[in-house]
CSV table of C-alpha atoms in Angstrom, one decimal:
chain,number,residue,atom,x,y,z
A,268,MET,CA,-12.7,-8.8,21.2
A,269,SER,CA,-16.0,-10.4,20.1
A,270,GLU,CA,-18.6,-9.9,17.4
A,271,SER,CA,-20.8,-7.9,19.9
A,272,ASP,CA,-17.9,-5.7,20.7
A,273,THR,CA,-17.4,-4.9,16.9
A,274,GLN,CA,-21.0,-4.1,16.0
A,275,SER,CA,-20.9,-0.6,17.3
A,276,TRP,CA,-18.6,0.3,14.3
A,277,LEU,CA,-18.4,-2.6,11.9
A,278,ASN,CA,-22.2,-2.5,11.0
A,279,PRO,CA,-23.1,-4.7,7.9
A,280,GLY,CA,-26.7,-3.6,8.3
A,281,ALA,CA,-26.2,-0.5,7.9
A,282,VAL,CA,-24.0,-0.8,4.7
A,283,ALA,CA,-26.6,-3.2,3.4
A,284,ALA,CA,-29.3,-0.1,3.9
A,285,ILE,CA,-27.2,2.3,2.3
A,286,LEU,CA,-26.4,0.2,-0.7
A,287,ALA,CA,-30.5,-0.5,-0.9
A,288,ALA,CA,-31.2,3.3,-1.3
A,289,PRO,CA,-32.4,4.7,-4.3
A,290,PRO,CA,-29.9,5.8,-6.7
A,291,ALA,CA,-28.7,9.5,-6.7
A,292,ASP,CA,-29.8,11.4,-9.6
A,293,PRO,CA,-27.0,13.3,-11.8
A,294,ILE,CA,-27.4,16.6,-9.9
A,295,GLN,CA,-26.9,14.7,-6.5
A,296,ILE,CA,-23.9,13.0,-8.1
A,297,ARG,CA,-22.4,16.2,-9.5
A,298,ALA,CA,-23.0,17.8,-5.9
A,299,ILE,CA,-21.1,15.0,-4.3
A,300,LEU,CA,-18.1,15.5,-6.8
A,301,GLN,CA,-18.0,19.2,-6.0
A,302,LYS,CA,-17.7,18.6,-2.4
A,303,ALA,CA,-14.8,16.2,-3.2
A,304,ARG,CA,-13.0,19.0,-4.7
A,305,ALA,CA,-12.9,20.6,-1.4
A,306,LEU,CA,-10.7,17.8,-0.2
A,307,ALA,CA,-12.7,17.0,3.1
A,308,GLY,CA,-13.7,13.4,2.3
A,309,LEU,CA,-17.1,12.0,1.7
A,310,ASP,CA,-19.6,10.3,4.0
A,311,PHE,CA,-20.7,6.8,3.5
A,312,GLN,CA,-24.1,7.7,1.6
A,313,GLU,CA,-22.0,9.8,-0.7
A,314,VAL,CA,-19.6,7.0,-1.4
A,315,ALA,CA,-22.5,4.5,-1.9
A,316,ALA,CA,-24.0,7.0,-4.4
A,317,LEU,CA,-20.7,7.2,-6.4
A,318,SER,CA,-20.2,3.3,-6.4
A,319,ARG,CA,-23.5,2.8,-8.2
A,320,ILE,CA,-23.1,5.3,-11.1
A,321,SER,CA,-22.8,3.6,-14.7
A,322,ASP,CA,-23.4,6.4,-16.9
A,323,PRO,CA,-20.3,6.8,-18.8
A,324,GLU,CA,-20.7,10.6,-18.8
A,325,LEU,CA,-20.7,10.5,-15.0
A,326,VAL,CA,-17.9,8.0,-14.5
A,327,GLN,CA,-15.6,10.3,-16.5
A,328,GLU,CA,-16.5,13.0,-14.2
A,329,LEU,CA,-15.5,11.1,-11.3
A,330,PHE,CA,-12.3,10.0,-12.8
A,331,ALA,CA,-11.5,13.7,-13.7
A,332,THR,CA,-12.5,14.7,-9.8
A,333,ALA,CA,-10.2,11.8,-8.5
A,334,ARG,CA,-7.3,13.1,-10.9
A,335,GLU,CA,-7.8,16.8,-9.6
A,336,VAL,CA,-7.7,15.4,-5.8
A,337,LYS,CA,-4.9,13.1,-6.6
A,338,GLU,CA,-3.0,16.0,-8.1
A,339,THR,CA,-3.7,18.5,-5.5
A,340,ILE,CA,-2.6,16.6,-2.7
A,341,TYR,CA,0.2,14.3,-4.2
A,342,GLY,CA,1.3,16.0,-7.2
A,343,ARG,CA,3.5,13.8,-9.7
A,344,ARG,CA,4.9,11.9,-6.9
A,345,MET,CA,4.9,8.2,-6.9
A,346,VAL,CA,6.1,6.1,-4.0
A,347,LEU,CA,8.2,3.0,-4.8
A,348,PHE,CA,8.7,-0.1,-2.7
A,349,ALA,CA,9.2,-4.1,-3.0
A,350,PRO,CA,7.9,-6.7,-1.0
A,351,LEU,CA,10.3,-9.1,0.9
A,352,TYR,CA,8.7,-12.6,1.7
A,353,ILE,CA,10.8,-14.1,4.5
A,354,SER,CA,8.5,-17.3,5.0
A,355,ASN,CA,5.7,-19.1,3.2
A,356,VAL,CA,5.2,-21.4,6.2
A,357,CYS,CA,1.6,-20.8,7.3
A,358,GLY,CA,-1.1,-22.5,9.7
A,359,ASN,CA,-4.1,-20.9,8.0
A,360,GLU,CA,-6.4,-22.6,5.4
A,361,CYS,CA,-7.2,-20.0,3.1
A,362,THR,CA,-9.1,-21.3,-0.3
A,363,TYR,CA,-7.5,-18.4,-2.3
A,364,CYS,CA,-4.0,-18.7,-1.2
A,365,ALA,CA,-1.2,-20.7,-2.2
A,366,PHE,CA,0.5,-20.5,1.1
A,367,SER,CA,-2.5,-22.5,2.6
A,368,ARG,CA,-1.2,-25.3,5.1
A,369,SER,CA,-3.0,-28.1,3.1
A,370,ASN,CA,-1.2,-27.3,-0.2
A,371,LYS,CA,1.5,-29.9,-0.9
A,372,GLY,CA,2.4,-28.6,-4.1
A,373,ILE,CA,4.8,-26.0,-2.8
A,374,ALA,CA,8.2,-26.0,-0.9
A,375,ARG,CA,7.9,-24.6,2.6
A,376,HIS,CA,10.9,-22.3,3.4
A,377,ALA,CA,11.4,-19.9,6.2
A,378,LEU,CA,14.5,-17.9,5.2
A,379,SER,CA,17.6,-17.8,7.5
A,380,MET,CA,19.1,-14.8,8.6
A,381,ASP,CA,21.7,-15.1,6.4
A,382,GLU,CA,19.3,-15.6,3.5
A,383,ILE,CA,17.2,-12.7,4.4
A,384,GLN,CA,20.4,-10.6,4.2
A,385,ARG,CA,21.3,-11.8,0.8
A,386,GLU,CA,17.8,-11.0,-0.3
A,387,THR,CA,18.0,-7.5,1.2
A,388,ALA,CA,21.5,-6.8,-0.5
A,389,GLN,CA,20.0,-7.9,-3.9
A,390,LEU,CA,17.2,-5.3,-3.3
A,391,ILE,CA,19.8,-2.5,-2.0
A,392,GLU,CA,21.6,-3.2,-5.4
A,393,GLN,CA,18.5,-2.6,-7.5
A,394,GLY,CA,17.8,0.6,-5.9
A,395,GLN,CA,15.5,0.0,-3.4
A,396,LYS,CA,14.9,1.9,-0.2
A,397,ARG,CA,11.6,1.0,1.2
A,398,LEU,CA,10.5,-2.7,1.7
A,399,LEU,CA,7.4,-4.5,2.9
A,400,LEU,CA,8.4,-7.6,5.1
A,401,VAL,CA,5.8,-10.3,4.5
A,402,ALA,CA,5.7,-13.7,6.2
A,403,GLY,CA,3.1,-16.5,6.1
A,404,GLU,CA,1.1,-16.6,9.3
A,405,GLY,CA,2.8,-19.3,11.0
A,406,TYR,CA,6.4,-18.9,12.6
A,407,PRO,CA,8.6,-21.9,13.2
A,408,ALA,CA,9.2,-22.7,16.7
A,409,SER,CA,12.6,-23.5,15.7
A,410,LYS,CA,13.3,-19.9,14.6
A,411,GLY,CA,11.8,-18.5,18.0
A,412,GLY,CA,8.2,-18.0,17.0
A,413,PHE,CA,7.3,-14.4,16.6
A,414,GLN,CA,11.0,-13.3,17.7
A,415,TYR,CA,11.8,-14.7,14.2
A,416,VAL,CA,10.1,-11.7,12.8
A,417,LEU,CA,11.8,-9.3,14.9
A,418,ASP,CA,15.3,-10.9,14.2
A,419,SER,CA,14.4,-10.5,10.5
A,420,ILE,CA,13.8,-7.0,10.7
A,421,ALA,CA,17.1,-6.3,12.5
A,422,ALA,CA,18.7,-8.3,9.9
A,423,VAL,CA,17.4,-6.3,7.0
A,424,TYR,CA,18.5,-3.1,8.7
A,425,ASP,CA,21.9,-4.3,9.4
A,426,VAL,CA,22.5,-4.9,5.3
A,427,THR,CA,24.6,-2.3,3.8
A,428,ARG,CA,26.2,-2.0,0.2
A,429,HIS,CA,28.3,0.7,-1.4
A,430,HIS,CA,25.1,2.6,-2.5
A,431,GLY,CA,23.2,2.5,1.1
A,432,ASN,CA,21.0,0.6,2.9
A,433,ILE,CA,17.0,-0.2,3.3
A,434,ARG,CA,15.9,3.1,5.2
A,435,ARG,CA,12.4,1.9,6.1
A,436,LEU,CA,10.8,-1.4,6.4
A,437,ASN,CA,6.9,-1.9,6.5
A,438,VAL,CA,5.7,-4.9,7.9
A,439,ASN,CA,2.8,-7.3,7.0
A,440,VAL,CA,2.5,-9.9,9.4
A,441,ALA,CA,-0.2,-12.2,11.3
A,442,PRO,CA,-2.5,-10.3,14.0
A,443,LEU,CA,-0.4,-9.8,17.4
A,444,SER,CA,-1.2,-9.1,21.0
A,445,VAL,CA,-0.8,-5.6,22.4
A,446,ASP,CA,2.7,-6.5,23.9
A,447,GLU,CA,4.0,-8.2,20.6
A,448,PHE,CA,3.0,-4.7,18.9
A,449,LYS,CA,4.7,-2.8,21.3
A,450,GLN,CA,7.9,-5.0,20.4
A,451,LEU,CA,7.2,-4.4,16.6
A,452,ARG,CA,7.0,-0.7,17.2
A,453,ASP,CA,10.4,-1.1,19.0
A,454,ALA,CA,11.9,-2.7,16.1
A,455,SER,CA,11.6,0.8,14.1
A,456,ILE,CA,9.2,-0.4,11.8
A,457,GLY,CA,7.0,2.0,9.4
A,458,THR,CA,3.9,1.1,8.7
A,459,TYR,CA,1.9,-1.9,9.8
A,460,GLN,CA,-0.2,-3.6,7.3
A,461,LEU,CA,-2.9,-6.1,7.4
A,462,PHE,CA,-5.6,-6.9,5.2
A,463,GLN,CA,-9.1,-8.1,6.4
A,464,GLU,CA,-9.5,-10.0,3.1
A,465,THR,CA,-13.2,-9.6,3.3
A,466,TYR,CA,-15.7,-7.9,5.8
A,467,HIS,CA,-18.6,-10.1,5.0
A,468,ARG,CA,-18.7,-12.7,7.8
A,469,PRO,CA,-20.6,-15.5,5.9
A,470,THR,CA,-18.0,-15.1,3.1
A,471,TYR,CA,-15.0,-14.9,5.6
A,472,ALA,CA,-16.0,-18.1,7.4
A,473,ALA,CA,-16.4,-19.9,4.1
A,474,VAL,CA,-12.8,-18.9,2.5
A,475,HIS,CA,-11.0,-19.2,5.8
A,476,LEU,CA,-11.4,-22.8,6.9
A,477,GLY,CA,-9.0,-23.1,9.7
A,478,GLY,CA,-6.0,-21.8,11.6
A,479,LYS,CA,-6.1,-18.4,13.8
A,480,LYS,CA,-7.2,-16.5,10.5
A,481,ALA,CA,-10.5,-18.1,10.8
A,482,ASP,CA,-11.3,-15.8,13.8
A,483,PHE,CA,-12.8,-12.7,12.2
A,484,ASP,CA,-12.9,-10.7,15.5
A,485,TRP,CA,-9.2,-11.3,16.2
A,486,ARG,CA,-8.2,-9.9,12.9
A,487,VAL,CA,-10.4,-7.2,12.4
A,488,THR,CA,-9.7,-5.8,15.8
A,489,ALA,CA,-5.7,-6.2,15.2
A,490,MET,CA,-5.4,-2.3,14.4
A,491,ASP,CA,-6.8,-1.2,17.6
A,492,ARG,CA,-4.4,-3.5,19.5
A,493,ALA,CA,-1.4,-1.9,17.1
A,494,MET,CA,-2.6,1.5,17.5
A,495,ALA,CA,-3.0,1.0,21.4
A,496,ALA,CA,0.6,-0.2,21.1
A,497,GLY,CA,1.8,2.9,19.7
A,498,ILE,CA,2.0,2.1,16.1
A,499,ASP,CA,0.2,5.2,14.5
A,500,ASP,CA,1.0,4.2,10.7
A,501,VAL,CA,-1.4,1.3,9.9
A,502,GLY,CA,-2.4,0.0,6.3
A,503,LEU,CA,-5.7,-1.6,5.7
A,504,GLY,CA,-6.8,-3.5,2.5
A,505,VAL,CA,-9.4,-5.8,1.1
A,506,LEU,CA,-8.9,-8.7,-1.5
A,507,PHE,CA,-11.3,-7.7,-4.0
A,508,GLY,CA,-13.1,-10.3,-5.6
A,509,LEU,CA,-14.3,-12.3,-2.7
A,510,TYR,CA,-17.5,-10.2,-2.0
A,511,ASP,CA,-19.4,-7.4,-3.7
A,512,TRP,CA,-16.8,-4.5,-4.1
A,513,ARG,CA,-19.3,-2.0,-2.9
A,514,PHE,CA,-19.8,-3.8,0.4
A,515,GLU,CA,-16.2,-4.1,0.9
A,516,LEU,CA,-15.6,-0.5,0.2
A,517,LEU,CA,-18.1,0.8,2.5
A,518,SER,CA,-17.1,-1.6,5.3
A,519,LEU,CA,-13.4,-0.7,4.8
A,520,LEU,CA,-14.3,2.9,5.4
A,521,GLN,CA,-16.4,2.1,8.5
A,522,HIS,CA,-13.2,0.5,9.9
A,523,ASN,CA,-11.1,3.4,9.0
A,524,ALA,CA,-13.7,6.1,10.6
A,525,HIS,CA,-13.8,3.7,13.6
A,526,LEU,CA,-9.8,4.1,14.0
A,527,GLU,CA,-10.3,8.0,13.5
A,528,GLU,CA,-12.8,8.0,16.5
A,529,SER,CA,-10.6,6.0,18.7
A,530,PHE,CA,-7.3,7.0,18.0
A,531,GLY,CA,-7.6,10.3,16.4
A,532,VAL,CA,-6.2,9.3,12.9
A,533,GLY,CA,-7.5,6.7,10.4
A,534,CYS,CA,-5.2,4.3,8.3
A,535,HIS,CA,-2.0,5.7,6.7
A,536,THR,CA,-2.6,3.5,3.6
A,537,ILE,CA,-5.3,1.4,2.0
A,538,SER,CA,-4.3,-1.7,-0.4
A,539,VAL,CA,-6.5,-2.6,-3.3
A,540,PRO,CA,-5.5,-5.8,-4.2
A,541,ARG,CA,-7.8,-8.0,-6.8
A,542,MET,CA,-7.6,-11.7,-6.5
A,543,GLU,CA,-5.2,-13.3,-8.8
A,544,PRO,CA,-4.6,-17.2,-9.8
A,545,ALA,CA,-2.5,-19.0,-7.1
A,546,GLU,CA,-0.9,-22.5,-7.5
A,547,ASN,CA,-3.6,-25.4,-6.0
A,548,ALA,CA,-6.0,-22.5,-5.1
A,549,PRO,CA,-8.8,-23.0,-7.5
A,550,LEU,CA,-11.0,-20.2,-6.0
A,551,ALA,CA,-8.2,-17.7,-6.6
A,552,ALA,CA,-8.8,-18.4,-10.6
A,553,THR,CA,-12.7,-18.1,-10.5
A,554,PRO,CA,-13.4,-15.2,-8.0
A,555,PRO,CA,-17.1,-15.4,-6.5
A,556,ALA,CA,-17.3,-11.6,-7.0
A,557,ARG,CA,-14.7,-10.8,-9.6
A,558,VAL,CA,-14.1,-7.0,-10.0
A,559,SER,CA,-14.2,-5.7,-13.5
A,560,ASP,CA,-11.3,-3.4,-14.7
A,561,GLU,CA,-13.8,-0.7,-15.1
A,562,ASP,CA,-15.1,-1.2,-11.6
A,563,PHE,CA,-11.6,-1.5,-10.2
A,564,LYS,CA,-10.9,1.8,-11.7
A,565,LYS,CA,-14.0,3.3,-10.3
A,566,LEU,CA,-13.3,2.0,-6.7
A,567,ILE,CA,-9.9,3.5,-6.8
A,568,ALA,CA,-11.3,6.9,-7.8
A,569,ILE,CA,-13.8,6.5,-4.9
A,570,LEU,CA,-11.3,6.0,-2.5
A,571,ARG,CA,-9.2,8.9,-3.7
A,572,VAL,CA,-11.9,11.4,-3.1
A,573,ALA,CA,-13.5,9.6,0.1
A,574,VAL,CA,-10.2,9.6,1.8
A,575,PRO,CA,-8.2,12.3,0.1
A,576,TYR,CA,-5.2,12.2,2.4
A,577,THR,CA,-4.8,8.2,2.5
A,578,GLY,CA,-2.1,6.6,0.5
A,579,ILE,CA,-3.5,4.3,-1.9
A,580,ILE,CA,-1.3,1.0,-2.8
A,581,LEU,CA,-1.4,-0.7,-6.1
A,582,SER,CA,0.6,-3.8,-6.3
A,583,THR,CA,2.2,-5.8,-9.3
A,584,ARG,CA,-0.9,-8.3,-9.3
A,585,GLU,CA,-2.0,-5.8,-11.8
A,586,SER,CA,-0.7,-5.7,-15.3
A,587,ALA,CA,1.8,-3.1,-16.3
A,588,GLU,CA,-1.3,-1.4,-18.7
A,589,MET,CA,-3.6,-1.7,-15.8
A,590,ARG,CA,-1.5,0.1,-13.3
A,591,ARG,CA,-0.8,3.0,-15.9
A,592,SER,CA,-4.4,3.6,-16.3
A,593,CYS,CA,-4.7,3.7,-12.5
A,594,TYR,CA,-1.9,6.1,-11.6
A,595,ASP,CA,-3.7,9.3,-11.9
A,596,LEU,CA,-7.2,8.0,-10.5
A,597,GLY,CA,-5.6,8.0,-7.1
A,598,VAL,CA,-2.8,5.5,-6.6
A,599,SER,CA,0.4,6.8,-4.5
A,600,GLN,CA,2.3,3.9,-3.9
A,601,ILE,CA,3.1,1.1,-6.1
A,602,SER,CA,5.3,-1.9,-5.6
A,603,ALA,CA,8.1,-2.7,-8.4
A,604,GLY,CA,10.1,-5.3,-9.5
A,605,SER,CA,8.3,-7.9,-6.9
A,606,ARG,CA,8.9,-11.6,-5.9
A,607,THR,CA,6.2,-13.2,-3.7
A,608,ASN,CA,8.0,-16.0,-2.8
A,609,PRO,CA,11.0,-16.6,-0.1
A,610,GLY,CA,14.3,-16.2,-1.7
A,611,GLY,CA,12.8,-14.9,-4.8
A,612,TYR,CA,15.2,-12.2,-5.6
A,613,SER,CA,18.4,-14.3,-5.1
A,614,ALA,CA,16.7,-17.3,-7.0
A,615,GLY,CA,15.3,-15.2,-9.8
A,616,THR,CA,12.3,-17.5,-9.9
A,617,ASP,CA,8.7,-17.2,-8.7
A,618,ALA,CA,8.7,-20.9,-7.5
A,619,THR,CA,6.2,-21.1,-4.4
A,620,ALA,CA,5.0,-17.7,-5.2
A,621,GLN,CA,2.1,-16.4,-3.1
A,622,PHE,CA,0.1,-15.6,-6.3
A,623,GLN,CA,0.5,-14.8,-10.0
A,624,LEU,CA,2.1,-11.4,-10.7
A,625,GLY,CA,0.6,-9.1,-13.7
A,626,ASP,CA,3.5,-6.9,-13.8
A,627,HIS,CA,6.8,-8.7,-14.2
A,628,ARG,CA,9.0,-5.4,-15.1
A,629,SER,CA,11.9,-4.8,-13.2
A,630,LEU,CA,12.6,-1.5,-11.0
A,631,GLU,CA,14.2,0.4,-13.5
A,632,GLU,CA,11.7,-0.5,-16.2
A,633,ILE,CA,9.1,1.1,-13.9
A,634,VAL,CA,11.2,3.9,-13.1
A,635,ARG,CA,11.7,4.7,-16.8
A,636,ASP,CA,8.2,4.2,-17.6
A,637,LEU,CA,7.0,6.7,-14.7
A,638,ALA,CA,9.5,9.2,-15.5
A,639,THR,CA,8.5,9.2,-19.3
A,640,MET,CA,4.8,9.9,-18.3
A,641,GLY,CA,6.0,12.5,-16.2
A,642,TYR,CA,5.8,11.1,-12.6
A,643,ILE,CA,8.6,11.3,-9.8
A,644,PRO,CA,9.4,8.1,-8.5
A,645,SER,CA,10.0,8.5,-5.0
A,646,PHE,CA,12.3,6.5,-2.6
A,647,CYS,CA,11.5,9.0,0.5
A,648,THR,CA,11.4,7.6,4.0
A,649,ALA,CA,11.7,11.0,5.7
A,650,CYS,CA,8.6,11.2,7.4
A,651,TYR,CA,9.1,8.0,9.2
A,652,ARG,CA,12.5,8.9,10.9
A,653,LEU,CA,11.6,12.6,11.7
A,654,GLY,CA,8.6,11.2,13.5
A,655,ARG,CA,5.9,12.9,10.9
A,656,THR,CA,3.8,9.7,11.2
A,657,GLY,CA,0.0,9.3,12.3
A,658,LYS,CA,-1.8,12.6,13.4
A,659,ASP,CA,1.3,14.8,13.1
A,660,PHE,CA,1.3,13.5,9.3
A,661,MET,CA,-2.1,14.4,8.7
A,662,ASP,CA,-1.9,17.6,10.5
A,663,LEU,CA,0.6,18.7,7.8
A,664,ALA,CA,-1.1,16.9,5.2
A,665,LYS,CA,-4.8,18.3,5.5
A,666,PRO,CA,-3.6,22.1,5.0
A,667,GLY,CA,-1.0,21.0,2.3
A,668,LEU,CA,1.9,21.6,4.1
A,669,ILE,CA,3.4,18.2,3.5
A,670,LYS,CA,4.0,18.8,0.0
A,671,ARG,CA,6.7,21.3,1.0
A,672,LYS,CA,8.5,18.4,2.4
A,673,CYS,CA,7.5,15.5,-0.1
A,674,ASP,CA,8.2,17.5,-3.1
A,675,PRO,CA,11.9,18.1,-2.3
A,676,ASN,CA,12.5,14.6,-0.8
A,677,ALA,CA,11.1,12.9,-3.8
A,678,VAL,CA,13.3,14.5,-6.5
A,679,THR,CA,16.1,14.2,-4.1
A,680,THR,CA,15.7,10.6,-3.6
A,681,PHE,CA,14.8,9.9,-7.3
A,682,LEU,CA,18.2,11.7,-8.5
A,683,GLU,CA,20.1,9.3,-5.8
A,684,TYR,CA,18.6,6.2,-7.8
A,685,LEU,CA,19.1,7.9,-11.2
A,686,THR,CA,23.0,8.7,-10.3
A,687,ASP,CA,23.7,5.3,-8.4
A,688,TYR,CA,21.6,2.5,-10.2
A,689,ALA,CA,20.0,4.1,-13.9
A,690,CYS,CA,21.2,3.5,-17.2
A,691,GLU,CA,21.9,6.4,-19.6
A,692,GLU,CA,18.2,6.1,-20.8
A,693,THR,CA,16.4,6.0,-17.5
A,694,ARG,CA,18.9,8.9,-16.3
A,695,ALA,CA,17.9,11.2,-19.3
A,696,ALA,CA,14.0,10.7,-18.6
A,697,GLY,CA,14.4,11.2,-15.2
A,698,GLU,CA,16.4,14.6,-15.3
A,699,VAL,CA,13.7,15.8,-17.7
A,700,ALA,CA,10.9,14.9,-15.1
A,701,ILE,CA,13.1,16.2,-12.4
A,702,GLU,CA,13.4,19.6,-14.2
A,703,ALA,CA,9.6,19.6,-14.9
A,704,GLU,CA,8.7,19.0,-11.2
A,705,LEU,CA,11.1,22.1,-10.2
A,706,GLY,CA,9.4,24.2,-12.5
A,707,LYS,CA,6.0,23.6,-10.6
A,708,MET,CA,7.5,24.5,-7.4
A,709,ASP,CA,6.9,28.0,-5.5
A,710,ALA,CA,10.6,30.0,-5.2
A,711,LYS,CA,11.4,28.8,-1.5
A,712,VAL,CA,10.3,25.1,-2.0
A,713,ARG,CA,12.3,25.1,-5.4
A,714,ALA,CA,15.2,26.7,-3.6
A,715,ASN,CA,15.4,23.8,-0.9
A,716,ALA,CA,14.8,21.0,-3.4
A,717,GLU,CA,17.9,22.5,-6.0
A,718,ARG,CA,20.0,22.6,-2.6
A,719,MET,CA,19.1,19.3,-1.8
A,720,LEU,CA,20.1,18.0,-5.2
A,721,ASN,CA,23.4,19.8,-5.6
A,722,ASN,CA,24.4,18.0,-2.3
A,723,ILE,CA,23.4,14.7,-4.2
A,724,ARG,CA,25.4,15.8,-7.0
A,725,ILE,CA,28.6,16.7,-5.1
A,726,GLY,CA,28.2,13.0,-3.6
A,727,LYS,CA,26.3,13.3,-0.5
A,728,ARG,CA,23.2,10.7,0.1
A,729,ASP,CA,20.5,10.4,2.4
A,730,VAL,CA,19.8,14.3,2.3
A,731,PHE,CA,16.3,14.9,3.3
A,732,CYS,CA,13.8,17.7,5.0
C-alpha cells in the first residue's frame, strides 16, 4: 500500500488544520468533558481542544474526568505482564534504538529454543502469566527466518513449572505479509502489537535511515494485513519524543478510526512509551520533541476519555513515581520486572538492553505497591481463551458487561499469585485489597467471585469465567 493509498485515512493536513484552529474556551472544554463522562468517546476536534488546555484548573478537571472514566470501565484492576526479548538482531537503522544495525557496541544474540524456555521458566517462577514476545526486526536465516518467531512462540507455551505456565503470549514483531500474519494467528497469540513510532512522515524518514522499517507505508498498513488475516486484537503505539505529541495523538486516533471503519473494531490497546536513553543512540538522550511529565499525564488522560474502552499500556520506561501518578489517569496495563535484552531474566543484567529502564522493581514489589494503593493486580487471560476478542470484547465492554467477567477473574488470578509466589507482607496487603474489591461487587458477581476464590484456596488453579 503506497502513500496515496493511505491518504484517505491518514491525513496530516487535516491534523495540522485541527491543531491550528482557535483554542476552545473554558465553557467549550467543560462541555467536552461532560460528553466524555458519557463514555462514548470524542471526535478529533474535541481531542485537539483538550490537548491545548493549559489552565491548571481545566487540566485538573481533565484529570478528574479521566479518573471517573477509568474507574467506571476498569475499576481498580491493573493487568500485569513482562516483555520477553528473544533477539536483538536487527536489519534496521533507527537513530534512537540500541538495536540499530550499525551499533557495534552491543553483542548480538538470538536466543536458542532452550534459552527461550529457560527465560520463560524464570518468568513463570516469578509469577508471570502474560508475556509480550519482542524481537529485533531481523530473523537469522540460520534459525529459519520468520519460522524462528513461530518456533519461539511454541517454545514459550511448552514450558510448565510446578506453579503453572504462560497462559497468553502477545507478540511485537516486524510487519508481516497477510500469509505470515495468518501463521501468527494460528500460533495462538493474544494481541499483535506494533508501534508506528511517529506518524510524521518527514520525521519518520529522518530517524529511520535503512532497513525495511524505513518504508513508512509498509509499517503503517501492517494492522490492515493483520486484521485481514484474522487477528482481531491489535495494539498501536507512538514513541513520544520524536515529534509533537499533539500531532502524534491525533494521527494515532486517525489510525484507530480507520481500523474501526474497515474492520468493525479499533485497536485493543494503545502503548505510550516516551523515548529513553539507549546505548550508542544519541538521539534517544536528546529527544527532538521531548514530552514533559505534565504533558505526558495529559496525553494519557486524553486518550482515556477519547477511546474509553481501549487498554492503555505503560511500560517500565517510566519511573516508579511517574507510573504511580499515571495509574488512575487511564492506564490499564503495565509491565513489571522487565528486562529488554535477550537472556536478561536468566542473566540478571541489562547488558545489550534496547533502552534504559526507569522502574527497576521486581514483579512482587510492584504487586505489593499496587495492592497497597488499592489496586487489584490482574494476571487474567480469560478473554483470549474464551474467544472474547475484537468486536466480541467491545460488544461486552461498551454496555459495561465485561466487568462482570473481569472483576472476578482479576481477584482470582491475584489470589493465585498471592498463594503461590508472594511473601507474607505482600499476601497481607493483597488480601485486604481483594476484600475491598469484593465489597464493591453486586451480589451476583460477588457470589461468583467468592466461588472462584474458594476454588483457588482449596488448590485449584486457572479458574476463570
